[in-house]
Structures are given as C-alpha cells and as structure tokens.
Amino acid sequence: MIRLFINVDHVATVREARKTDEPDPLQAALLAEMAGADGITIHLREDRRHIQDHDVVRIRESVKTKVNLEMAPTDEMLNIALKSKPHQVSLVPEKREEITTEGGLDIVSMEDRLKNMGEQFKENKILFSLFIDPDHKQIEASKRVGADSVEFNTGQYTELKDADKIAKELEKIKSSSKLASQLGLRVFAGHGLNNQNVVAIAAIPEIEELNIGHNIIAKSIYLGIEKAVKEMFHAIDRGINLRPQ
Ligand code: PXP
C-alpha cells in the first residue's frame, strides 16, 4: 500500500570522499531492489557532491524497478532529465551552501517556468513530482502547473522535539494530504524519516510513496542494505496498520 523508494545518494557521498570508484551507488540500488524497494531515488545536485552524471546513466540503465530523479528546476537539469528519461522527476529547491535540501520548492513564485517544464516531462512520459512544504497555497499551485504528484517535506516534522509542535506539524501534513488528494494529485512524503517517525506518516491514508535515504544508508553500515530496507518496511507496515479501516 506504500511504495518505498530508497535514496542512494549517500553511498556516492562516501565514494566521493576519496574520489574513487567504491562504494558504488548502483550496487546499493540493486541490493535495495532485492530487499523489496519499489524504486531508487537519486539527487543530481548542481555541485555534483555525491551522485555524478555517469551514475544517472548507469542507474537508469540497470535498475529494474523505477528511477526517481531529484533535481533543481534549471535548464541544465531539464536537459539531463529529458536525455536520461527517468520514470519520474522530483523538482526540489537547491542552495549550494546547504547540507541537504532545506524546505520545499516555492511553486507560487515560478508557476510559468514549472508549467513549461511539466509539459516537457509529459511529452516524454516522465512523471512530474514537486517537493513542497505542507502548505495549501503550494498544493493549489502544484495542481495549476500540472504536477502528477506532490511530495510533502517531512523535514520540519522530523526535526521538532516538542510533542505539541510535532502533533501540529503532523496535522498540517494530514490536511495537506487530504487537499492534494481531493485535487487529484498523488501524495508522497520524505525527508528525515527513520523507523520511528515514519510510523505516523505511513498512517496517513493518502500517502502512497515515501522517499527515504540517509537513515537507511546509515543503518546499512551496521546491518547491510537488505536488513536496513526490511526494517524500514516493517516500520511502514506498523503505520499502515494504524490507518482507519
Ligand atoms: N525527498 C527529497 C526531495 C530529498 O531531497 C531527500 C534528500 O535527498 C529525501 C526525500 C530523502 O531524505 P533523507 O535522506 O533525509 O531520507
């Protein structure tokens, strides 16, 4: 009931620490698939800090499930996506100085540009997803630009420590999921999820796809990829069991 896409960027982060050829994110992707992953997510950042252009080509050619390419909405990235034709593109905001993606994309401020990009994805049969904060204005704008899906940024929810604030943020994600679904958008989520905090997210009935990277790759160092992926599936199942019948 929930598709799990594994983000293998940080396998490439370790490789790039030595500018060598190991570990290989493609090998990690294939092992994640063997463990049951429904797809592989990679983020080709403008500064190429982890995933490289050749990884996009090799992973696209060899992965048997689906490839979700995360990228900034730039002309350079658009050309790469149209050439490599992943199953899905997720547009994310990108700042060079950030450690990881901070906050969702501001759709409202770039509707014309995104509409144009979306038309090109459609012509090439690439699903078009937008990574946004759980905000009703951004959801409505995502619909207007022709997105197939929205991925709600769970970063804020996963970083909060105070129980009341966590509950409030969770409510935002729930009501946003309802609105997106009512508008005909598919609902995904991701960022900062781990075996504990994923449970409440998987319990939201509209959510059908999750993108999870750092926690699974970190756990793989101790447990191996297969076990780390399977443990995440068990946690997701706990959430699904909490969904209203
Ligand atoms: N979704 C998006 C749009 C992201 O940018 C990232 C990080 O690359 C993720 C999901 C996965 O986040 P994490 O690595 O914290 O699981």
Short mmCIF file of N, CA and C in Angstrom, two decimals, residues 36-188:
data_model
loop_
_atom_site.label_atom_id
_atom_site.label_comp_id
_atom_site.label_asym_id
_atom_site.label_seq_id
_atom_site.Cartn_x
_atom_site.Cartn_y
_atom_site.Cartn_z
N GLY A 36 13.41 -5.50 -1.76
CA GLY A 36 11.98 -5.17 -1.91
C GLY A 36 11.68 -3.72 -2.23
N ALA A 37 12.70 -2.88 -2.40
CA ALA A 37 12.44 -1.47 -2.71
C ALA A 37 11.62 -1.37 -3.99
N ASP A 38 10.70 -0.41 -4.00
CA ASP A 38 9.85 -0.23 -5.19
C ASP A 38 10.49 0.68 -6.21
N GLY A 39 11.54 1.38 -5.80
CA GLY A 39 12.21 2.27 -6.73
C GLY A 39 13.46 2.85 -6.08
N ILE A 40 14.26 3.52 -6.92
CA ILE A 40 15.51 4.12 -6.46
C ILE A 40 15.46 5.61 -6.74
N THR A 41 15.81 6.38 -5.73
CA THR A 41 15.85 7.85 -5.88
C THR A 41 17.30 8.31 -5.87
N ILE A 42 17.61 9.23 -6.79
CA ILE A 42 18.94 9.85 -6.80
C ILE A 42 18.75 11.35 -6.99
N HIS A 43 19.61 12.10 -6.34
CA HIS A 43 19.54 13.57 -6.47
C HIS A 43 20.83 14.02 -7.15
N LEU A 44 20.70 14.47 -8.38
CA LEU A 44 21.87 15.01 -9.09
C LEU A 44 21.95 16.50 -8.73
N ARG A 45 22.85 16.80 -7.81
CA ARG A 45 22.96 18.20 -7.36
C ARG A 45 23.82 18.99 -8.32
N GLU A 46 23.56 20.29 -8.38
CA GLU A 46 24.31 21.13 -9.31
C GLU A 46 25.81 21.09 -9.02
N ASP A 47 26.20 20.91 -7.74
CA ASP A 47 27.64 20.88 -7.42
C ASP A 47 28.22 19.47 -7.48
N ARG A 48 27.39 18.50 -7.85
CA ARG A 48 27.83 17.08 -8.01
C ARG A 48 28.55 16.57 -6.76
N ARG A 49 28.01 16.89 -5.59
CA ARG A 49 28.72 16.48 -4.38
C ARG A 49 28.63 14.98 -4.12
N HIS A 50 27.59 14.33 -4.65
CA HIS A 50 27.53 12.87 -4.47
C HIS A 50 27.24 12.17 -5.80
N ILE A 51 26.01 12.12 -6.23
CA ILE A 51 25.67 11.46 -7.50
C ILE A 51 26.32 12.24 -8.66
N GLN A 52 26.94 11.48 -9.58
CA GLN A 52 27.57 12.07 -10.76
C GLN A 52 26.71 11.77 -11.99
N ASP A 53 27.02 12.44 -13.08
CA ASP A 53 26.23 12.24 -14.30
C ASP A 53 26.28 10.77 -14.76
N HIS A 54 27.46 10.14 -14.63
CA HIS A 54 27.56 8.73 -15.07
C HIS A 54 26.72 7.80 -14.18
N ASP A 55 26.51 8.19 -12.92
CA ASP A 55 25.64 7.36 -12.06
C ASP A 55 24.21 7.38 -12.58
N VAL A 56 23.78 8.56 -13.04
CA VAL A 56 22.40 8.68 -13.55
C VAL A 56 22.22 7.72 -14.73
N VAL A 57 23.21 7.70 -15.62
CA VAL A 57 23.11 6.84 -16.81
C VAL A 57 23.12 5.37 -16.39
N ARG A 58 24.07 4.97 -15.54
CA ARG A 58 24.20 3.55 -15.17
C ARG A 58 22.98 3.09 -14.37
N ILE A 59 22.54 3.91 -13.44
CA ILE A 59 21.39 3.52 -12.61
C ILE A 59 20.13 3.44 -13.46
N ARG A 60 19.96 4.40 -14.35
CA ARG A 60 18.79 4.39 -15.24
C ARG A 60 18.78 3.11 -16.11
N GLU A 61 19.98 2.70 -16.56
CA GLU A 61 20.05 1.53 -17.45
C GLU A 61 19.85 0.22 -16.70
N SER A 62 20.25 0.17 -15.42
CA SER A 62 20.33 -1.13 -14.75
C SER A 62 19.24 -1.42 -13.72
N VAL A 63 18.65 -0.36 -13.20
CA VAL A 63 17.62 -0.58 -12.17
C VAL A 63 16.38 -1.19 -12.82
N LYS A 64 15.84 -2.23 -12.17
CA LYS A 64 14.70 -2.94 -12.78
C LYS A 64 13.36 -2.36 -12.34
N THR A 65 13.36 -1.66 -11.22
CA THR A 65 12.11 -1.08 -10.74
C THR A 65 11.93 0.31 -11.39
N LYS A 66 11.99 1.36 -10.61
CA LYS A 66 11.78 2.70 -11.18
C LYS A 66 12.85 3.65 -10.65
N VAL A 67 13.16 4.65 -11.46
CA VAL A 67 14.14 5.65 -11.02
C VAL A 67 13.44 6.99 -10.88
N ASN A 68 13.63 7.57 -9.71
CA ASN A 68 13.10 8.90 -9.42
C ASN A 68 14.29 9.86 -9.35
N LEU A 69 14.36 10.79 -10.29
CA LEU A 69 15.49 11.74 -10.33
C LEU A 69 15.08 13.05 -9.67
N GLU A 70 15.75 13.33 -8.55
CA GLU A 70 15.52 14.62 -7.88
C GLU A 70 16.46 15.64 -8.47
N MET A 71 15.97 16.83 -8.73
CA MET A 71 16.83 17.86 -9.34
C MET A 71 16.25 19.25 -9.15
N ALA A 72 17.12 20.23 -9.26
CA ALA A 72 16.67 21.63 -9.21
C ALA A 72 16.01 21.97 -10.55
N PRO A 73 15.08 22.94 -10.54
CA PRO A 73 14.40 23.28 -11.80
C PRO A 73 15.24 24.20 -12.68
N THR A 74 16.38 23.71 -13.14
CA THR A 74 17.27 24.51 -14.00
C THR A 74 17.29 23.92 -15.41
N ASP A 75 17.76 24.71 -16.38
CA ASP A 75 17.83 24.23 -17.77
C ASP A 75 18.80 23.06 -17.89
N GLU A 76 19.93 23.15 -17.17
CA GLU A 76 20.92 22.06 -17.25
C GLU A 76 20.28 20.74 -16.82
N MET A 77 19.56 20.78 -15.70
CA MET A 77 18.96 19.55 -15.17
C MET A 77 17.82 19.06 -16.06
N LEU A 78 17.08 20.01 -16.61
CA LEU A 78 15.98 19.62 -17.51
C LEU A 78 16.54 18.83 -18.70
N ASN A 79 17.65 19.30 -19.27
CA ASN A 79 18.26 18.60 -20.40
C ASN A 79 18.71 17.20 -20.02
N ILE A 80 19.29 17.07 -18.82
CA ILE A 80 19.75 15.75 -18.37
C ILE A 80 18.55 14.82 -18.19
N ALA A 81 17.47 15.35 -17.63
CA ALA A 81 16.28 14.51 -17.40
C ALA A 81 15.67 14.07 -18.73
N LEU A 82 15.61 14.98 -19.70
CA LEU A 82 14.98 14.62 -20.97
C LEU A 82 15.85 13.59 -21.72
N LYS A 83 17.16 13.62 -21.48
CA LYS A 83 18.05 12.65 -22.12
C LYS A 83 17.98 11.30 -21.42
N SER A 84 18.00 11.31 -20.09
CA SER A 84 18.09 10.03 -19.36
C SER A 84 16.70 9.40 -19.14
N LYS A 85 15.66 10.19 -19.30
CA LYS A 85 14.29 9.70 -19.18
C LYS A 85 14.04 8.78 -17.98
N PRO A 86 14.17 9.32 -16.77
CA PRO A 86 13.80 8.52 -15.59
C PRO A 86 12.29 8.30 -15.58
N HIS A 87 11.84 7.39 -14.75
CA HIS A 87 10.40 7.15 -14.63
C HIS A 87 9.71 8.41 -14.08
N GLN A 88 10.41 9.09 -13.18
CA GLN A 88 9.82 10.25 -12.50
C GLN A 88 10.88 11.30 -12.20
N VAL A 89 10.51 12.55 -12.29
CA VAL A 89 11.39 13.64 -11.86
C VAL A 89 10.73 14.33 -10.68
N SER A 90 11.53 14.60 -9.64
CA SER A 90 11.03 15.38 -8.50
C SER A 90 11.82 16.68 -8.45
N LEU A 91 11.11 17.77 -8.58
CA LEU A 91 11.81 19.06 -8.53
C LEU A 91 11.94 19.52 -7.09
N VAL A 92 13.17 19.91 -6.75
CA VAL A 92 13.48 20.34 -5.37
C VAL A 92 14.22 21.67 -5.43
N PRO A 93 14.13 22.48 -4.36
CA PRO A 93 14.94 23.70 -4.33
C PRO A 93 16.38 23.31 -4.00
N GLU A 94 17.30 24.11 -4.42
CA GLU A 94 18.70 23.77 -4.12
C GLU A 94 19.53 25.01 -3.85
N LYS A 95 20.25 24.95 -2.72
CA LYS A 95 21.19 26.05 -2.43
C LYS A 95 22.55 25.39 -2.27
N ARG A 96 23.57 25.99 -2.82
CA ARG A 96 24.90 25.38 -2.78
C ARG A 96 25.40 25.19 -1.35
N GLU A 97 25.11 26.16 -0.48
CA GLU A 97 25.69 26.12 0.86
C GLU A 97 24.95 25.17 1.81
N GLU A 98 23.79 24.64 1.40
CA GLU A 98 23.02 23.81 2.33
C GLU A 98 23.64 22.41 2.44
N ILE A 99 23.42 21.75 3.59
CA ILE A 99 23.94 20.39 3.78
C ILE A 99 23.02 19.42 3.07
N THR A 100 21.72 19.64 3.20
CA THR A 100 20.74 18.83 2.49
C THR A 100 19.58 19.76 2.09
N THR A 101 18.60 19.23 1.36
CA THR A 101 17.50 20.07 0.91
C THR A 101 16.81 20.72 2.11
N GLU A 102 16.68 22.04 2.07
CA GLU A 102 16.05 22.76 3.19
C GLU A 102 14.73 23.33 2.71
N GLY A 103 13.63 22.79 3.17
CA GLY A 103 12.33 23.34 2.81
C GLY A 103 11.90 22.92 1.41
N GLY A 104 10.61 23.12 1.14
CA GLY A 104 10.07 22.71 -0.15
C GLY A 104 10.28 23.79 -1.21
N LEU A 105 9.94 23.41 -2.43
CA LEU A 105 10.06 24.34 -3.56
C LEU A 105 8.91 25.36 -3.49
N ASP A 106 9.22 26.64 -3.79
CA ASP A 106 8.17 27.66 -3.81
C ASP A 106 7.53 27.67 -5.21
N ILE A 107 6.47 26.92 -5.36
CA ILE A 107 5.82 26.77 -6.67
C ILE A 107 5.19 28.09 -7.09
N VAL A 108 4.59 28.79 -6.09
CA VAL A 108 3.84 30.01 -6.37
C VAL A 108 4.70 31.02 -7.12
N SER A 109 6.00 31.09 -6.77
CA SER A 109 6.86 32.13 -7.36
C SER A 109 7.39 31.76 -8.74
N MET A 110 7.14 30.54 -9.21
CA MET A 110 7.70 30.16 -10.53
C MET A 110 6.72 29.31 -11.32
N GLU A 111 5.46 29.70 -11.29
CA GLU A 111 4.44 28.87 -11.95
C GLU A 111 4.67 28.71 -13.45
N ASP A 112 5.00 29.81 -14.14
CA ASP A 112 5.15 29.72 -15.61
C ASP A 112 6.27 28.76 -15.98
N ARG A 113 7.39 28.91 -15.29
CA ARG A 113 8.56 28.07 -15.57
C ARG A 113 8.23 26.59 -15.33
N LEU A 114 7.56 26.31 -14.21
CA LEU A 114 7.27 24.91 -13.86
C LEU A 114 6.23 24.31 -14.80
N LYS A 115 5.30 25.12 -15.23
CA LYS A 115 4.28 24.65 -16.17
C LYS A 115 4.95 24.21 -17.46
N ASN A 116 5.89 25.04 -17.91
CA ASN A 116 6.62 24.75 -19.14
C ASN A 116 7.45 23.45 -18.97
N MET A 117 8.13 23.32 -17.85
CA MET A 117 8.92 22.10 -17.61
C MET A 117 8.00 20.90 -17.56
N GLY A 118 6.87 21.06 -16.88
CA GLY A 118 5.92 19.95 -16.73
C GLY A 118 5.41 19.46 -18.07
N GLU A 119 5.19 20.41 -19.00
CA GLU A 119 4.72 19.99 -20.34
C GLU A 119 5.77 19.14 -21.04
N GLN A 120 7.04 19.52 -20.84
CA GLN A 120 8.12 18.74 -21.48
C GLN A 120 8.24 17.35 -20.85
N PHE A 121 8.02 17.26 -19.55
CA PHE A 121 8.06 15.94 -18.91
C PHE A 121 6.91 15.07 -19.45
N LYS A 122 5.75 15.67 -19.56
CA LYS A 122 4.58 14.93 -20.05
C LYS A 122 4.81 14.39 -21.45
N GLU A 123 5.35 15.26 -22.33
CA GLU A 123 5.63 14.83 -23.72
C GLU A 123 6.57 13.64 -23.73
N ASN A 124 7.45 13.56 -22.72
CA ASN A 124 8.44 12.48 -22.67
C ASN A 124 8.01 11.35 -21.72
N LYS A 125 6.76 11.38 -21.32
CA LYS A 125 6.18 10.35 -20.45
C LYS A 125 6.97 10.17 -19.15
N ILE A 126 7.42 11.28 -18.60
CA ILE A 126 8.12 11.26 -17.31
C ILE A 126 7.15 11.83 -16.27
N LEU A 127 6.92 11.08 -15.19
CA LEU A 127 6.03 11.60 -14.15
C LEU A 127 6.67 12.83 -13.50
N PHE A 128 5.83 13.76 -13.11
CA PHE A 128 6.29 15.08 -12.67
C PHE A 128 5.83 15.33 -11.23
N SER A 129 6.81 15.31 -10.33
CA SER A 129 6.50 15.46 -8.91
C SER A 129 7.15 16.73 -8.37
N LEU A 130 6.51 17.33 -7.38
CA LEU A 130 7.05 18.55 -6.79
C LEU A 130 7.23 18.37 -5.29
N PHE A 131 8.41 18.68 -4.79
CA PHE A 131 8.71 18.58 -3.36
C PHE A 131 8.32 19.90 -2.71
N ILE A 132 7.28 19.87 -1.89
CA ILE A 132 6.76 21.14 -1.32
C ILE A 132 6.53 20.99 0.19
N ASP A 133 6.45 22.12 0.85
CA ASP A 133 6.05 22.10 2.26
C ASP A 133 4.55 21.85 2.31
N PRO A 134 4.05 21.30 3.43
CA PRO A 134 2.61 21.03 3.53
C PRO A 134 1.82 22.33 3.70
N ASP A 135 1.59 23.01 2.61
CA ASP A 135 1.02 24.36 2.60
C ASP A 135 -0.03 24.39 1.48
N HIS A 136 -1.24 24.80 1.83
CA HIS A 136 -2.35 24.73 0.88
C HIS A 136 -2.11 25.56 -0.38
N LYS A 137 -1.47 26.73 -0.24
CA LYS A 137 -1.20 27.57 -1.43
C LYS A 137 -0.26 26.86 -2.40
N GLN A 138 0.73 26.17 -1.84
CA GLN A 138 1.70 25.44 -2.69
C GLN A 138 1.03 24.24 -3.37
N ILE A 139 0.10 23.62 -2.68
CA ILE A 139 -0.60 22.46 -3.26
C ILE A 139 -1.46 22.92 -4.44
N GLU A 140 -2.19 24.01 -4.23
CA GLU A 140 -3.05 24.51 -5.31
C GLU A 140 -2.21 24.95 -6.51
N ALA A 141 -1.06 25.56 -6.24
CA ALA A 141 -0.17 25.98 -7.34
C ALA A 141 0.40 24.74 -8.05
N SER A 142 0.68 23.68 -7.29
CA SER A 142 1.21 22.44 -7.90
C SER A 142 0.21 21.87 -8.88
N LYS A 143 -1.06 21.95 -8.51
CA LYS A 143 -2.12 21.47 -9.40
C LYS A 143 -2.15 22.33 -10.66
N ARG A 144 -2.05 23.66 -10.46
CA ARG A 144 -2.14 24.57 -11.62
C ARG A 144 -1.01 24.34 -12.62
N VAL A 145 0.19 23.96 -12.13
CA VAL A 145 1.31 23.78 -13.07
C VAL A 145 1.33 22.39 -13.70
N GLY A 146 0.36 21.55 -13.31
CA GLY A 146 0.21 20.26 -13.99
C GLY A 146 1.00 19.11 -13.38
N ALA A 147 1.37 19.22 -12.10
CA ALA A 147 2.11 18.12 -11.47
C ALA A 147 1.25 16.86 -11.38
N ASP A 148 1.91 15.70 -11.44
CA ASP A 148 1.20 14.43 -11.21
C ASP A 148 1.09 14.17 -9.71
N SER A 149 2.12 14.62 -8.97
CA SER A 149 2.15 14.32 -7.54
C SER A 149 2.87 15.42 -6.78
N VAL A 150 2.62 15.45 -5.48
CA VAL A 150 3.42 16.31 -4.59
C VAL A 150 4.08 15.42 -3.55
N GLU A 151 5.32 15.74 -3.21
CA GLU A 151 6.00 15.05 -2.11
C GLU A 151 6.08 16.03 -0.97
N PHE A 152 5.41 15.72 0.13
CA PHE A 152 5.45 16.65 1.26
C PHE A 152 6.77 16.52 2.00
N ASN A 153 7.35 17.69 2.27
CA ASN A 153 8.60 17.76 3.00
C ASN A 153 8.32 17.44 4.47
N THR A 154 8.84 16.31 4.95
CA THR A 154 8.64 15.93 6.35
C THR A 154 9.81 16.42 7.22
N GLY A 155 10.71 17.21 6.63
CA GLY A 155 11.89 17.66 7.36
C GLY A 155 11.56 18.37 8.66
N GLN A 156 10.60 19.28 8.61
CA GLN A 156 10.22 20.04 9.80
C GLN A 156 9.67 19.09 10.87
N TYR A 157 8.76 18.20 10.46
CA TYR A 157 8.16 17.22 11.38
C TYR A 157 9.24 16.35 12.06
N THR A 158 10.25 15.95 11.30
CA THR A 158 11.25 15.02 11.86
C THR A 158 12.27 15.73 12.75
N GLU A 159 12.35 17.06 12.61
CA GLU A 159 13.36 17.78 13.40
C GLU A 159 12.82 18.30 14.72
N LEU A 160 11.49 18.45 14.83
CA LEU A 160 10.91 19.02 16.05
C LEU A 160 11.09 18.08 17.24
N LYS A 161 11.21 18.67 18.44
CA LYS A 161 11.40 17.86 19.66
C LYS A 161 10.16 17.92 20.56
N ASP A 162 9.45 19.05 20.48
CA ASP A 162 8.32 19.27 21.38
C ASP A 162 7.07 18.54 20.86
N ALA A 163 6.43 17.72 21.74
CA ALA A 163 5.33 16.85 21.32
C ALA A 163 4.16 17.64 20.71
N ASP A 164 3.83 18.81 21.30
CA ASP A 164 2.71 19.60 20.76
C ASP A 164 3.02 20.11 19.36
N LYS A 165 4.26 20.54 19.19
CA LYS A 165 4.66 21.08 17.88
C LYS A 165 4.68 19.94 16.85
N ILE A 166 5.11 18.78 17.26
CA ILE A 166 5.14 17.62 16.33
C ILE A 166 3.70 17.30 15.90
N ALA A 167 2.78 17.31 16.89
CA ALA A 167 1.38 16.99 16.59
C ALA A 167 0.80 18.01 15.61
N LYS A 168 1.15 19.29 15.80
CA LYS A 168 0.65 20.37 14.92
C LYS A 168 1.17 20.17 13.49
N GLU A 169 2.46 19.86 13.39
CA GLU A 169 3.05 19.68 12.05
C GLU A 169 2.44 18.46 11.35
N LEU A 170 2.19 17.42 12.16
CA LEU A 170 1.56 16.21 11.61
C LEU A 170 0.16 16.52 11.08
N GLU A 171 -0.56 17.37 11.82
CA GLU A 171 -1.90 17.78 11.37
C GLU A 171 -1.82 18.51 10.03
N LYS A 172 -0.78 19.35 9.89
CA LYS A 172 -0.59 20.09 8.63
C LYS A 172 -0.39 19.10 7.49
N ILE A 173 0.44 18.07 7.74
CA ILE A 173 0.73 17.07 6.68
C ILE A 173 -0.55 16.30 6.36
N LYS A 174 -1.35 16.01 7.40
CA LYS A 174 -2.61 15.27 7.17
C LYS A 174 -3.58 16.09 6.34
N SER A 175 -3.80 17.35 6.72
CA SER A 175 -4.80 18.15 5.99
C SER A 175 -4.29 18.45 4.59
N SER A 176 -2.97 18.61 4.44
CA SER A 176 -2.41 18.86 3.11
C SER A 176 -2.58 17.62 2.23
N SER A 177 -2.41 16.46 2.83
CA SER A 177 -2.55 15.21 2.06
C SER A 177 -3.98 15.07 1.56
N LYS A 178 -4.94 15.43 2.41
CA LYS A 178 -6.36 15.37 2.02
C LYS A 178 -6.63 16.31 0.85
N LEU A 179 -6.15 17.56 1.00
CA LEU A 179 -6.41 18.55 -0.06
C LEU A 179 -5.77 18.10 -1.38
N ALA A 180 -4.51 17.66 -1.32
CA ALA A 180 -3.83 17.25 -2.56
C ALA A 180 -4.58 16.11 -3.23
N SER A 181 -5.02 15.17 -2.43
CA SER A 181 -5.74 14.01 -2.97
C SER A 181 -7.08 14.46 -3.59
N GLN A 182 -7.77 15.37 -2.91
CA GLN A 182 -9.05 15.88 -3.45
C GLN A 182 -8.84 16.59 -4.80
N LEU A 183 -7.66 17.21 -4.96
CA LEU A 183 -7.37 17.91 -6.22
C LEU A 183 -6.88 16.95 -7.31
N GLY A 184 -6.74 15.68 -6.94
CA GLY A 184 -6.32 14.69 -7.93
C GLY A 184 -4.81 14.51 -8.03
N LEU A 185 -4.09 15.03 -7.04
CA LEU A 185 -2.64 14.85 -7.02
C LEU A 185 -2.30 13.59 -6.22
N ARG A 186 -1.31 12.84 -6.67
CA ARG A 186 -0.83 11.72 -5.86
C ARG A 186 0.02 12.29 -4.72
N VAL A 187 0.00 11.59 -3.59
CA VAL A 187 0.63 12.16 -2.39
C VAL A 187 1.81 11.30 -1.93
N PHE A 188 2.97 11.93 -1.91
CA PHE A 188 4.20 11.28 -1.45
C PHE A 188 4.76 12.08 -0.26
#
